[in-house]
């Protein structure tokens, strides 16, 4: 007799948590099929079109031939670790921009992998300044690579990718971007920005289900990773070579169902009108959310000009009775799941905007939020 409880069919709340997030029924339905990982139906029919589509989404025709996409099992962090552990030679030196939990995670990886590195530590509510990067470069001329998170999901901060990319291009520094929570939801051209490695995952703005991440990188940069990896499973070059030479084959067992869902998610991104249209939807949702929350008395953590349309952090209510767990349960009972805060110095909570979420659902969330506030006031 098993002790595994049956999954409750009636639990159907909206995930306002940026990864995993709310997906469409059609994306989830795409998983109702088993695939063979060495058959051409799967490799040539599903994996290879995905790799080509990712490059097409990331850049323009002018640069597309310079780039290639590699898919890798695991959550997004596995792919970040694979890039850092494969791209940095013993003589290289990495500068990591840290203004949140995901920047800090790259610092932790650099430590663990034994990489030469320096850190530009910003406040979690501040952005890196080019002048600070310049000063670090004068002090440490050995710096060869720079790694930065694009949208720091900790706070919702949009880091200055254009400026940092221009700085790296001028100085010949190789740029690694953790665009986990922005790729597919914010338009930018990795070719024009000269990005060497861009990392993202299946369960963020492409709106797939979790199970793998991907790298879109310059072919020359991927080729230079040969023999550099500090891990067998996270060897980016070996994974790329297998996919290239065996046309879409994964080195080890592929998360086949997740990949089928991802293929469907890419078709739905195109149906929506591509990244520009998705960005617009996220922006409209985020603006409506902030306006509504402000009228209920909430204050966003970040100034509007730094705020991404991906996730928004709000200061916790000043009410001494406020407990995140109770607030969370109150909203969950009304069909909405939000995120706890992750900022170290400040009490806040976060609401994600990405996923299969409509403006109408944001309005419904605001109604539930108002009820949660009444309930909180009543508990005084
Ligand atoms: C989601 C995310 C990651 C990866 O997190 P996992 O839990 O490993 O999927 C990395 N960086 C950023 C900015 C993210 O939002």
GROMACS .gro file of C-alpha atoms and ligand atoms in nm:
model
  395
    1UNK     CA    1   0.000   0.000   0.000
    2UNK     CA    2   0.163   0.324  -0.113
    3UNK     CA    3   0.191   0.627   0.110
    4UNK     CA    4   0.218   0.865  -0.184
    5UNK     CA    5  -0.093   1.083  -0.174
    6UNK     CA    6  -0.289   1.130  -0.496
    7UNK     CA    7  -0.233   1.467  -0.664
    8UNK     CA    8  -0.542   1.674  -0.598
    9UNK     CA    9  -0.709   1.750  -0.928
   10UNK     CA   10  -0.883   2.058  -0.791
   11UNK     CA   11  -0.571   2.255  -0.691
   12UNK     CA   12  -0.561   2.508  -0.968
   13UNK     CA   13  -0.411   2.837  -0.860
   14UNK     CA   14  -0.227   3.095  -1.063
   15UNK     CA   15   0.148   3.087  -1.005
   16UNK     CA   16   0.276   3.442  -0.972
   17UNK     CA   17   0.616   3.295  -0.901
   18UNK     CA   18   0.867   3.342  -1.178
   19UNK     CA   19   0.972   2.985  -1.231
   20UNK     CA   20   0.797   2.749  -1.236
   21UNK     CA   21   0.517   2.967  -1.361
   22UNK     CA   22   0.165   2.928  -1.498
   23UNK     CA   23   0.172   2.754  -1.835
   24UNK     CA   24  -0.102   2.699  -2.089
   25UNK     CA   25  -0.302   2.377  -2.105
   26UNK     CA   26  -0.165   2.324  -2.456
   27UNK     CA   27   0.197   2.342  -2.331
   28UNK     CA   28   0.120   2.088  -2.059
   29UNK     CA   29  -0.071   1.868  -2.305
   30UNK     CA   30   0.231   1.849  -2.536
   31UNK     CA   31   0.388   1.623  -2.273
   32UNK     CA   32   0.135   1.343  -2.326
   33UNK     CA   33   0.374   1.153  -2.548
   34UNK     CA   34   0.682   0.940  -2.496
   35UNK     CA   35   0.987   0.999  -2.715
   36UNK     CA   36   1.292   0.799  -2.805
   37UNK     CA   37   1.609   0.995  -2.736
   38UNK     CA   38   1.809   0.858  -3.028
   39UNK     CA   39   1.535   0.853  -3.290
   40UNK     CA   40   1.530   1.123  -3.560
   41UNK     CA   41   1.163   1.202  -3.483
   42UNK     CA   42   1.283   1.351  -3.158
   43UNK     CA   43   1.635   1.473  -3.238
   44UNK     CA   44   1.582   1.612  -3.587
   45UNK     CA   45   1.212   1.679  -3.544
   46UNK     CA   46   1.209   1.851  -3.204
   47UNK     CA   47   1.554   1.929  -3.062
   48UNK     CA   48   1.720   2.074  -3.372
   49UNK     CA   49   1.431   2.312  -3.457
   50UNK     CA   50   1.440   2.432  -3.093
   51UNK     CA   51   1.814   2.505  -3.115
   52UNK     CA   52   1.767   2.701  -3.438
   53UNK     CA   53   1.467   2.891  -3.301
   54UNK     CA   54   1.659   2.996  -2.989
   55UNK     CA   55   1.933   3.151  -3.203
   56UNK     CA   56   1.670   3.319  -3.420
   57UNK     CA   57   1.505   3.470  -3.111
   58UNK     CA   58   1.837   3.588  -2.965
   59UNK     CA   59   1.981   3.776  -3.259
   60UNK     CA   60   1.934   3.903  -3.615
   61UNK     CA   61   2.032   3.743  -3.944
   62UNK     CA   62   2.352   3.944  -3.949
   63UNK     CA   63   2.494   3.757  -3.649
   64UNK     CA   64   2.296   3.429  -3.648
   65UNK     CA   65   2.570   3.221  -3.816
   66UNK     CA   66   2.813   3.313  -3.535
   67UNK     CA   67   2.589   3.163  -3.265
   68UNK     CA   68   2.475   2.819  -3.160
   69UNK     CA   69   2.239   2.692  -2.889
   70UNK     CA   70   2.310   2.411  -2.643
   71UNK     CA   71   2.042   2.256  -2.422
   72UNK     CA   72   2.143   2.104  -2.089
   73UNK     CA   73   1.957   1.899  -1.826
   74UNK     CA   74   1.888   2.052  -1.485
   75UNK     CA   75   1.754   2.379  -1.354
   76UNK     CA   76   1.896   2.714  -1.462
   77UNK     CA   77   2.176   2.712  -1.204
   78UNK     CA   78   2.321   2.392  -1.353
   79UNK     CA   79   2.361   2.572  -1.683
   80UNK     CA   80   2.523   2.877  -1.522
   81UNK     CA   81   2.767   2.643  -1.348
   82UNK     CA   82   2.833   2.461  -1.673
   83UNK     CA   83   2.924   2.787  -1.849
   84UNK     CA   84   3.146   2.918  -1.569
   85UNK     CA   85   3.313   2.579  -1.529
   86UNK     CA   86   3.372   2.533  -1.905
   87UNK     CA   87   3.449   2.884  -2.034
   88UNK     CA   88   3.715   2.999  -1.787
   89UNK     CA   89   4.071   2.876  -1.843
   90UNK     CA   90   4.306   2.853  -1.547
   91UNK     CA   91   4.475   3.178  -1.656
   92UNK     CA   92   4.147   3.365  -1.707
   93UNK     CA   93   3.993   3.596  -1.450
   94UNK     CA   94   3.623   3.657  -1.400
   95UNK     CA   95   3.459   3.973  -1.273
   96UNK     CA   96   3.116   3.901  -1.123
   97UNK     CA   97   2.858   4.173  -1.075
   98UNK     CA   98   2.663   4.098  -0.757
   99UNK     CA   99   2.344   4.280  -0.668
  100UNK     CA  100   2.121   3.995  -0.559
  101UNK     CA  101   2.086   3.625  -0.485
  102UNK     CA  102   2.163   3.514  -0.841
  103UNK     CA  103   2.479   3.724  -0.866
  104UNK     CA  104   2.578   3.584  -0.526
  105UNK     CA  105   2.516   3.231  -0.657
  106UNK     CA  106   2.769   3.289  -0.937
  107UNK     CA  107   3.022   3.404  -0.675
  108UNK     CA  108   2.957   3.083  -0.482
  109UNK     CA  109   3.014   2.881  -0.800
  110UNK     CA  110   3.338   3.065  -0.879
  111UNK     CA  111   3.460   2.979  -0.527
  112UNK     CA  112   3.361   2.616  -0.555
  113UNK     CA  113   3.513   2.578  -0.903
  114UNK     CA  114   3.833   2.750  -0.792
  115UNK     CA  115   3.813   3.021  -1.059
  116UNK     CA  116   4.025   3.336  -1.044
  117UNK     CA  117   3.763   3.600  -0.980
  118UNK     CA  118   3.678   3.941  -0.841
  119UNK     CA  119   3.338   4.066  -0.733
  120UNK     CA  120   3.174   4.403  -0.782
  121UNK     CA  121   2.944   4.403  -0.481
  122UNK     CA  122   2.655   4.646  -0.520
  123UNK     CA  123   2.371   4.694  -0.280
  124UNK     CA  124   2.075   4.475  -0.367
  125UNK     CA  125   1.882   4.791  -0.447
  126UNK     CA  126   2.160   4.952  -0.654
  127UNK     CA  127   2.285   4.903  -1.008
  128UNK     CA  128   2.649   4.855  -1.115
  129UNK     CA  129   2.812   5.178  -1.230
  130UNK     CA  130   3.043   5.173  -1.531
  131UNK     CA  131   3.291   5.384  -1.337
  132UNK     CA  132   3.317   5.112  -1.070
  133UNK     CA  133   3.383   4.853  -1.340
  134UNK     CA  134   3.652   5.078  -1.487
  135UNK     CA  135   3.823   5.116  -1.150
  136UNK     CA  136   3.821   4.741  -1.092
  137UNK     CA  137   3.974   4.687  -1.433
  138UNK     CA  138   4.259   4.929  -1.359
  139UNK     CA  139   4.323   4.752  -1.029
  140UNK     CA  140   4.296   4.406  -1.183
  141UNK     CA  141   4.407   4.420  -1.548
  142UNK     CA  142   4.404   4.039  -1.559
  143UNK     CA  143   4.021   4.042  -1.577
  144UNK     CA  144   3.924   3.862  -1.900
  145UNK     CA  145   3.553   3.783  -1.849
  146UNK     CA  146   3.254   3.956  -1.691
  147UNK     CA  147   2.941   3.779  -1.565
  148UNK     CA  148   2.621   3.966  -1.484
  149UNK     CA  149   2.257   3.883  -1.424
  150UNK     CA  150   2.029   4.073  -1.664
  151UNK     CA  151   1.711   4.080  -1.458
  152UNK     CA  152   1.799   4.015  -1.091
  153UNK     CA  153   1.493   3.816  -0.991
  154UNK     CA  154   1.572   3.881  -0.622
  155UNK     CA  155   1.441   4.237  -0.653
  156UNK     CA  156   1.313   4.268  -1.012
  157UNK     CA  157   1.608   4.495  -1.093
  158UNK     CA  158   1.691   4.534  -1.459
  159UNK     CA  159   2.069   4.569  -1.478
  160UNK     CA  160   2.217   4.805  -1.742
  161UNK     CA  161   2.294   4.541  -2.007
  162UNK     CA  162   2.347   4.788  -2.295
  163UNK     CA  163   2.605   4.992  -2.103
  164UNK     CA  164   2.789   4.694  -1.958
  165UNK     CA  165   2.796   4.522  -2.299
  166UNK     CA  166   2.939   4.836  -2.463
  167UNK     CA  167   3.200   4.858  -2.188
  168UNK     CA  168   3.300   4.493  -2.243
  169UNK     CA  169   3.316   4.538  -2.621
  170UNK     CA  170   3.546   4.841  -2.586
  171UNK     CA  171   3.779   4.656  -2.347
  172UNK     CA  172   3.778   4.316  -2.516
  173UNK     CA  173   3.620   4.154  -2.211
  174UNK     CA  174   3.413   3.843  -2.274
  175UNK     CA  175   3.058   3.883  -2.150
  176UNK     CA  176   2.852   3.609  -1.984
  177UNK     CA  177   2.489   3.702  -1.915
  178UNK     CA  178   2.249   3.520  -1.686
  179UNK     CA  179   1.933   3.616  -1.874
  180UNK     CA  180   1.739   3.343  -1.699
  181UNK     CA  181   1.435   3.550  -1.615
  182UNK     CA  182   1.451   3.795  -1.909
  183UNK     CA  183   1.519   3.600  -2.228
  184UNK     CA  184   1.196   3.569  -2.424
  185UNK     CA  185   1.028   3.845  -2.224
  186UNK     CA  186   1.255   4.143  -2.295
  187UNK     CA  187   1.387   4.210  -2.646
  188UNK     CA  188   1.763   4.243  -2.702
  189UNK     CA  189   2.011   4.130  -2.967
  190UNK     CA  190   2.303   3.924  -2.833
  191UNK     CA  191   2.495   3.967  -3.158
  192UNK     CA  192   2.483   4.345  -3.150
  193UNK     CA  193   2.565   4.347  -2.779
  194UNK     CA  194   2.857   4.110  -2.841
  195UNK     CA  195   2.745   3.865  -2.570
  196UNK     CA  196   2.957   3.548  -2.570
  197UNK     CA  197   2.735   3.330  -2.351
  198UNK     CA  198   2.369   3.388  -2.273
  199UNK     CA  199   2.202   3.153  -2.025
  200UNK     CA  200   1.831   3.093  -1.971
  201UNK     CA  201   1.595   2.810  -1.886
  202UNK     CA  202   1.279   2.638  -2.001
  203UNK     CA  203   1.050   2.755  -1.720
  204UNK     CA  204   1.086   3.133  -1.738
  205UNK     CA  205   0.976   3.374  -2.014
  206UNK     CA  206   0.948   3.108  -2.285
  207UNK     CA  207   0.677   2.968  -2.054
  208UNK     CA  208   0.771   2.602  -2.062
  209UNK     CA  209   0.790   2.357  -1.772
  210UNK     CA  210   1.106   2.300  -1.565
  211UNK     CA  211   1.371   2.041  -1.647
  212UNK     CA  212   1.643   2.196  -1.858
  213UNK     CA  213   1.823   2.518  -1.939
  214UNK     CA  214   2.007   2.644  -2.243
  215UNK     CA  215   2.303   2.849  -2.358
  216UNK     CA  216   2.316   3.062  -2.669
  217UNK     CA  217   2.681   3.128  -2.737
  218UNK     CA  218   2.931   3.231  -3.000
  219UNK     CA  219   3.054   2.922  -3.185
  220UNK     CA  220   3.414   3.037  -3.135
  221UNK     CA  221   3.356   3.067  -2.759
  222UNK     CA  222   3.198   2.720  -2.741
  223UNK     CA  223   3.487   2.571  -2.940
  224UNK     CA  224   3.733   2.732  -2.697
  225UNK     CA  225   3.570   2.540  -2.407
  226UNK     CA  226   3.715   2.210  -2.534
  227UNK     CA  227   3.888   2.022  -2.256
  228UNK     CA  228   3.825   2.299  -2.000
  229UNK     CA  229   3.531   2.158  -1.803
  230UNK     CA  230   3.567   2.100  -1.430
  231UNK     CA  231   3.278   1.851  -1.429
  232UNK     CA  232   3.182   1.556  -1.652
  233UNK     CA  233   2.805   1.612  -1.657
  234UNK     CA  234   2.832   1.990  -1.687
  235UNK     CA  235   3.083   1.984  -1.974
  236UNK     CA  236   2.931   2.243  -2.207
  237UNK     CA  237   3.165   2.167  -2.496
  238UNK     CA  238   3.095   1.792  -2.485
  239UNK     CA  239   2.720   1.858  -2.477
  240UNK     CA  240   2.748   2.099  -2.771
  241UNK     CA  241   2.962   1.862  -2.975
  242UNK     CA  242   2.716   1.576  -2.925
  243UNK     CA  243   2.425   1.796  -3.031
  244UNK     CA  244   2.616   1.926  -3.332
  245UNK     CA  245   2.763   1.599  -3.457
  246UNK     CA  246   2.463   1.378  -3.381
  247UNK     CA  247   2.208   1.638  -3.485
  248UNK     CA  248   2.013   1.710  -3.171
  249UNK     CA  249   2.118   1.418  -2.958
  250UNK     CA  250   2.168   1.487  -2.586
  251UNK     CA  251   2.477   1.336  -2.426
  252UNK     CA  252   2.284   1.176  -2.138
  253UNK     CA  253   1.910   1.107  -2.092
  254UNK     CA  254   1.711   1.398  -2.224
  255UNK     CA  255   1.409   1.537  -2.035
  256UNK     CA  256   1.193   1.441  -2.333
  257UNK     CA  257   0.852   1.550  -2.205
  258UNK     CA  258   0.985   1.887  -2.092
  259UNK     CA  259   1.142   1.936  -2.434
  260UNK     CA  260   0.813   1.862  -2.611
  261UNK     CA  261   0.641   2.117  -2.386
  262UNK     CA  262   0.916   2.367  -2.467
  263UNK     CA  263   0.867   2.320  -2.842
  264UNK     CA  264   0.498   2.398  -2.795
  265UNK     CA  265   0.585   2.698  -2.577
  266UNK     CA  266   0.807   2.835  -2.856
  267UNK     CA  267   0.521   2.800  -3.106
  268UNK     CA  268   0.294   2.987  -2.864
  269UNK     CA  269   0.551   3.264  -2.821
  270UNK     CA  270   0.546   3.308  -3.198
  271UNK     CA  271   0.163   3.298  -3.204
  272UNK     CA  272   0.156   3.573  -2.942
  273UNK     CA  273   0.361   3.794  -3.175
  274UNK     CA  274   0.713   3.712  -3.056
  275UNK     CA  275   0.923   3.864  -2.782
  276UNK     CA  276   0.807   4.223  -2.847
  277UNK     CA  277   0.442   4.132  -2.795
  278UNK     CA  278   0.518   3.922  -2.488
  279UNK     CA  279   0.723   4.208  -2.343
  280UNK     CA  280   0.429   4.439  -2.395
  281UNK     CA  281   0.191   4.203  -2.214
  282UNK     CA  282   0.431   4.169  -1.921
  283UNK     CA  283   0.470   4.548  -1.907
  284UNK     CA  284   0.096   4.609  -1.909
  285UNK     CA  285   0.048   4.350  -1.635
  286UNK     CA  286   0.329   4.497  -1.428
  287UNK     CA  287   0.199   4.856  -1.461
  288UNK     CA  288  -0.154   4.751  -1.365
  289UNK     CA  289  -0.015   4.556  -1.071
  290UNK     CA  290   0.190   4.848  -0.936
  291UNK     CA  291  -0.092   5.100  -0.982
  292UNK     CA  292  -0.337   4.871  -0.805
  293UNK     CA  293  -0.097   4.784  -0.526
  294UNK     CA  294  -0.011   5.151  -0.469
  295UNK     CA  295  -0.379   5.237  -0.440
  296UNK     CA  296  -0.401   4.968  -0.168
  297UNK     CA  297  -0.115   5.140   0.014
  298UNK     CA  298   0.178   4.918  -0.093
  299UNK     CA  299   0.513   5.060  -0.200
  300UNK     CA  300   0.742   4.895  -0.457
  301UNK     CA  301   1.099   4.831  -0.343
  302UNK     CA  302   1.264   4.975  -0.654
  303UNK     CA  303   1.230   5.307  -0.834
  304UNK     CA  304   1.018   5.264  -1.148
  305UNK     CA  305   1.307   5.335  -1.390
  306UNK     CA  306   1.501   5.029  -1.268
  307UNK     CA  307   1.202   4.802  -1.239
  308UNK     CA  308   1.175   4.512  -1.485
  309UNK     CA  309   0.838   4.387  -1.611
  310UNK     CA  310   0.933   4.038  -1.484
  311UNK     CA  311   0.880   4.047  -1.107
  312UNK     CA  312   0.802   4.323  -0.857
  313UNK     CA  313   0.909   4.339  -0.493
  314UNK     CA  314   0.686   4.530  -0.249
  315UNK     CA  315   0.763   4.633   0.107
  316UNK     CA  316   0.572   4.420   0.355
  317UNK     CA  317   0.275   4.593   0.522
  318UNK     CA  318   0.373   4.794   0.833
  319UNK     CA  319   0.092   4.626   1.032
  320UNK     CA  320   0.260   4.445   1.326
  321UNK     CA  321   0.019   4.153   1.280
  322UNK     CA  322   0.155   4.089   0.930
  323UNK     CA  323   0.311   3.746   0.875
  324UNK     CA  324   0.405   3.643   0.524
  325UNK     CA  325   0.279   3.286   0.580
  326UNK     CA  326  -0.071   3.404   0.673
  327UNK     CA  327  -0.086   3.662   0.396
  328UNK     CA  328   0.029   3.393   0.151
  329UNK     CA  329  -0.238   3.147   0.268
  330UNK     CA  330  -0.507   3.413   0.243
  331UNK     CA  331  -0.415   3.481  -0.121
  332UNK     CA  332  -0.367   3.114  -0.202
  333UNK     CA  333  -0.717   3.039  -0.077
  334UNK     CA  334  -0.835   3.293  -0.337
  335UNK     CA  335  -0.637   3.126  -0.617
  336UNK     CA  336  -0.309   3.318  -0.623
  337UNK     CA  337   0.036   3.204  -0.522
  338UNK     CA  338   0.295   3.476  -0.459
  339UNK     CA  339   0.664   3.468  -0.368
  340UNK     CA  340   0.833   3.551  -0.037
  341UNK     CA  341   1.095   3.825  -0.033
  342UNK     CA  342   1.459   3.746  -0.094
  343UNK     CA  343   1.622   4.080  -0.016
  344UNK     CA  344   1.853   4.043   0.283
  345UNK     CA  345   1.808   4.383   0.453
  346UNK     CA  346   1.442   4.456   0.385
  347UNK     CA  347   1.110   4.291   0.465
  348UNK     CA  348   0.927   4.243   0.138
  349UNK     CA  349   0.730   4.002  -0.078
  350UNK     CA  350   0.734   3.955  -0.453
  351UNK     CA  351   0.478   3.913  -0.727
  352UNK     CA  352   0.580   3.766  -1.061
  353UNK     CA  353   0.441   3.895  -1.389
  354UNK     CA  354   0.569   3.629  -1.624
  355UNK     CA  355   0.382   3.320  -1.739
  356UNK     CA  356   0.043   3.265  -1.892
  357UNK     CA  357  -0.113   3.557  -1.701
  358UNK     CA  358  -0.365   3.804  -1.840
  359UNK     CA  359  -0.444   4.161  -1.740
  360UNK     CA  360  -0.784   4.035  -1.619
  361UNK     CA  361  -0.611   3.792  -1.383
  362UNK     CA  362  -0.398   4.077  -1.245
  363UNK     CA  363  -0.722   4.268  -1.176
  364UNK     CA  364  -0.860   3.960  -0.999
  365UNK     CA  365  -0.542   3.935  -0.794
  366UNK     CA  366  -0.589   4.297  -0.686
  367UNK     CA  367  -0.940   4.216  -0.563
  368UNK     CA  368  -0.800   3.922  -0.363
  369UNK     CA  369  -0.522   4.147  -0.235
  370UNK     CA  370  -0.778   4.399  -0.111
  371UNK     CA  371  -0.956   4.120   0.077
  372UNK     CA  372  -0.625   4.005   0.225
  373UNK     CA  373  -0.565   4.361   0.346
  374UNK     CA  374  -0.911   4.384   0.510
  375UNK     CA  375  -0.843   4.053   0.676
  376UNK     CA  376  -0.506   4.180   0.798
  377UNK     CA  377  -0.664   4.501   0.935
  378UNK     CA  378  -0.936   4.296   1.104
  379UNK     CA  379  -0.676   4.086   1.282
  380UNK     CA  380  -0.540   4.390   1.462
  381LIG     C1  381   1.553   3.137  -1.199
  381LIG     C2  382   1.685   3.200  -1.206
  381LIG     C3  383   1.804   3.125  -1.205
  381LIG     C4  384   1.807   2.975  -1.194
  381LIG     O1  385   1.746   2.927  -1.083
  381LIG     P1  386   1.712   2.771  -1.074
  381LIG     O2  387   1.640   2.761  -0.946
  381LIG     O3  388   1.840   2.698  -1.077
  381LIG     O4  389   1.629   2.740  -1.195
  381LIG     C5  390   1.924   3.191  -1.220
  381LIG     N1  391   1.929   3.324  -1.234
  381LIG     C6  392   1.818   3.400  -1.234
  381LIG     C7  393   1.832   3.547  -1.252
  381LIG     C8  394   1.693   3.341  -1.220
  381LIG     O5  395   1.582   3.417  -1.220
   0.00000   0.00000   0.00000
